Amino acid sequence: MFSSIRPLVFWPSFLILMGAVVMSYVDLDQFIGSTTTLNSTLLDNFSWLFSLGSLYLLMLALVVYFSPLGKIRIGGEDAKPLLSKIRWFSVTLCTTLAVGALFWTTADPIFHLNMPPVSLGLEPGSAEAAMFSMSALLLHWSFTPYALYAVPSLVFALVFYNRKLPFSIGSSLQPVFGDAVLGKKGQIIDTVALYALVVGMASSLGTGAITLVGGVGEFSGVTSSPFTLGVAISVIVITFVLSAASGLHKGIARLSAINAWLLAFLGLFVFVFGPTAYILAIGTQGLGTYLDNFFQLSLFTGAVTGDPWPQQWSVFNWAVWFAW
């Protein structure tokens, strides 16, 4: 096992992560303050790039899908699907939305309803704020995030299965930068990708544990504590390891199918036994607002950073600016 470890990829990520863990134990308040400041700095200076990149990937996914490139079969002309389309959809649903479908799809609209962007001039809790919260929900949890997942995934799949390049994130850039990224430069790319992957998984794991313990506590009286969170995390990790060890066709596909059906049942239950008419009304209006202000929402960063883009711009202005 140790002979297969790439030192330039593994050790920098491992040491940085362990350093962060040690710092959080030594002085948690200072650690949180430092990471919060760093996060705010990134949002203040680069949120426009994230918004623009998200819109670009969505447009790219649409162009590729409807172009001859969309007909290329991953794995070659004779490749056969490993799973049915329903199973692939379940796996994709559970490995992308995952905890976010249960936590942030609820927290996101509530946050924007009660704290809409100041630059929009919306009164918190108003009907206008509700429409903005629903349109922002659709922006964050519909086509745009799936474009963020789909484009890099397709590029990685094509370079690995079709071009037979090494199983590496750096290989995805080989068609652009040549074979240089297959050496040490590629390992640096993999180091950054590995660090981002572990931190992202840790964030999802923590959110999942908090959600699980909070949900159980509502019915059993169990309080959130380091012990209960540790138990929840252990259950999640053990389930993940067993699922991954059993392979794609068994654990991963079966658990994904179960989760997808449970999610569908939960949505249907809320739709039937909840305020059905209101759900239909606000959902339809939110979808209309989302489509009507798609480009403005996609490039709008004021919800976080104070609206660096002119609010009065129309879709035509955005199209001209984007083309420029």
PDB file of N, CA and C in Angstrom, residues 80-93 248-249 253-254 256-257 261:
ATOM      1  N   LYS A  80     -20.024  -0.816 -22.742  1.00  0.00           N
ATOM      2  CA  LYS A  80     -21.354  -1.117 -22.238  1.00  0.00           C
ATOM      3  C   LYS A  80     -21.545  -0.449 -20.875  1.00  0.00           C
ATOM      4  N   PRO A  81     -22.737   0.073 -20.609  1.00  0.00           N
ATOM      5  CA  PRO A  81     -22.992   0.722 -19.312  1.00  0.00           C
ATOM      6  C   PRO A  81     -22.849  -0.268 -18.158  1.00  0.00           C
ATOM      7  N   LEU A  82     -22.254   0.175 -17.064  1.00  0.00           N
ATOM      8  CA  LEU A  82     -22.111  -0.673 -15.890  1.00  0.00           C
ATOM      9  C   LEU A  82     -23.420  -0.776 -15.120  1.00  0.00           C
ATOM     10  N   LEU A  83     -24.240   0.287 -15.188  1.00  0.00           N
ATOM     11  CA  LEU A  83     -25.508   0.322 -14.471  1.00  0.00           C
ATOM     12  C   LEU A  83     -26.591   0.858 -15.390  1.00  0.00           C
ATOM     13  N   SER A  84     -27.833   0.633 -15.012  1.00  0.00           N
ATOM     14  CA  SER A  84     -28.951   1.211 -15.762  1.00  0.00           C
ATOM     15  C   SER A  84     -29.009   2.718 -15.525  1.00  0.00           C
ATOM     16  N   LYS A  85     -29.767   3.399 -16.345  1.00  0.00           N
ATOM     17  CA  LYS A  85     -29.863   4.849 -16.211  1.00  0.00           C
ATOM     18  C   LYS A  85     -30.470   5.251 -14.869  1.00  0.00           C
ATOM     19  N   ILE A  86     -31.447   4.471 -14.387  1.00  0.00           N
ATOM     20  CA  ILE A  86     -32.051   4.764 -13.094  1.00  0.00           C
ATOM     21  C   ILE A  86     -31.027   4.621 -11.977  1.00  0.00           C
ATOM     22  N   ARG A  87     -30.217   3.562 -12.032  1.00  0.00           N
ATOM     23  CA  ARG A  87     -29.182   3.369 -11.013  1.00  0.00           C
ATOM     24  C   ARG A  87     -28.119   4.464 -11.090  1.00  0.00           C
ATOM     25  N   TRP A  88     -27.731   4.836 -12.317  1.00  0.00           N
ATOM     26  CA  TRP A  88     -26.747   5.912 -12.452  1.00  0.00           C
ATOM     27  C   TRP A  88     -27.298   7.224 -11.906  1.00  0.00           C
ATOM     28  N   PHE A  89     -28.582   7.467 -12.163  1.00  0.00           N
ATOM     29  CA  PHE A  89     -29.198   8.681 -11.629  1.00  0.00           C
ATOM     30  C   PHE A  89     -29.184   8.668 -10.109  1.00  0.00           C
ATOM     31  N   SER A  90     -29.473   7.522  -9.508  1.00  0.00           N
ATOM     32  CA  SER A  90     -29.462   7.412  -8.051  1.00  0.00           C
ATOM     33  C   SER A  90     -28.073   7.659  -7.487  1.00  0.00           C
ATOM     34  N   VAL A  91     -27.065   7.046  -8.116  1.00  0.00           N
ATOM     35  CA  VAL A  91     -25.683   7.236  -7.661  1.00  0.00           C
ATOM     36  C   VAL A  91     -25.280   8.704  -7.789  1.00  0.00           C
ATOM     37  N   THR A  92     -25.609   9.300  -8.923  1.00  0.00           N
ATOM     38  CA  THR A  92     -25.266  10.706  -9.135  1.00  0.00           C
ATOM     39  C   THR A  92     -25.962  11.602  -8.126  1.00  0.00           C
ATOM     40  N   LEU A  93     -27.232  11.336  -7.878  1.00  0.00           N
ATOM     41  CA  LEU A  93     -27.995  12.132  -6.928  1.00  0.00           C
ATOM     42  C   LEU A  93     -27.386  12.077  -5.539  1.00  0.00           C
ATOM     43  N   LEU A 248     -19.171  -0.941  -6.837  1.00  0.00           N
ATOM     44  CA  LEU A 248     -20.197  -0.080  -7.429  1.00  0.00           C
ATOM     45  C   LEU A 248     -21.532  -0.791  -7.575  1.00  0.00           C
ATOM     46  N   HIS A 249     -21.503  -2.046  -8.035  1.00  0.00           N
ATOM     47  CA  HIS A 249     -22.738  -2.754  -8.340  1.00  0.00           C
ATOM     48  C   HIS A 249     -23.523  -3.160  -7.094  1.00  0.00           C
ATOM     49  N   ALA A 253     -24.465   1.201  -5.433  1.00  0.00           N
ATOM     50  CA  ALA A 253     -25.681   1.297  -6.235  1.00  0.00           C
ATOM     51  C   ALA A 253     -26.925   1.034  -5.399  1.00  0.00           C
ATOM     52  N   ARG A 254     -26.865   0.036  -4.515  1.00  0.00           N
ATOM     53  CA  ARG A 254     -28.044  -0.319  -3.723  1.00  0.00           C
ATOM     54  C   ARG A 254     -28.376   0.749  -2.699  1.00  0.00           C
ATOM     55  N   SER A 256     -27.533   3.859  -2.850  1.00  0.00           N
ATOM     56  CA  SER A 256     -27.964   5.051  -3.591  1.00  0.00           C
ATOM     57  C   SER A 256     -29.418   4.925  -4.019  1.00  0.00           C
ATOM     58  N   ALA A 257     -29.805   3.734  -4.474  1.00  0.00           N
ATOM     59  CA  ALA A 257     -31.193   3.512  -4.874  1.00  0.00           C
ATOM     60  C   ALA A 257     -32.136   3.668  -3.691  1.00  0.00           C
ATOM     61  N   TRP A 261     -35.045   6.591  -3.431  1.00  0.00           N
ATOM     62  CA  TRP A 261     -36.461   6.296  -3.208  1.00  0.00           C
ATOM     63  C   TRP A 261     -36.977   6.934  -1.932  1.00  0.00           C
TER      64      TRP A 261
END
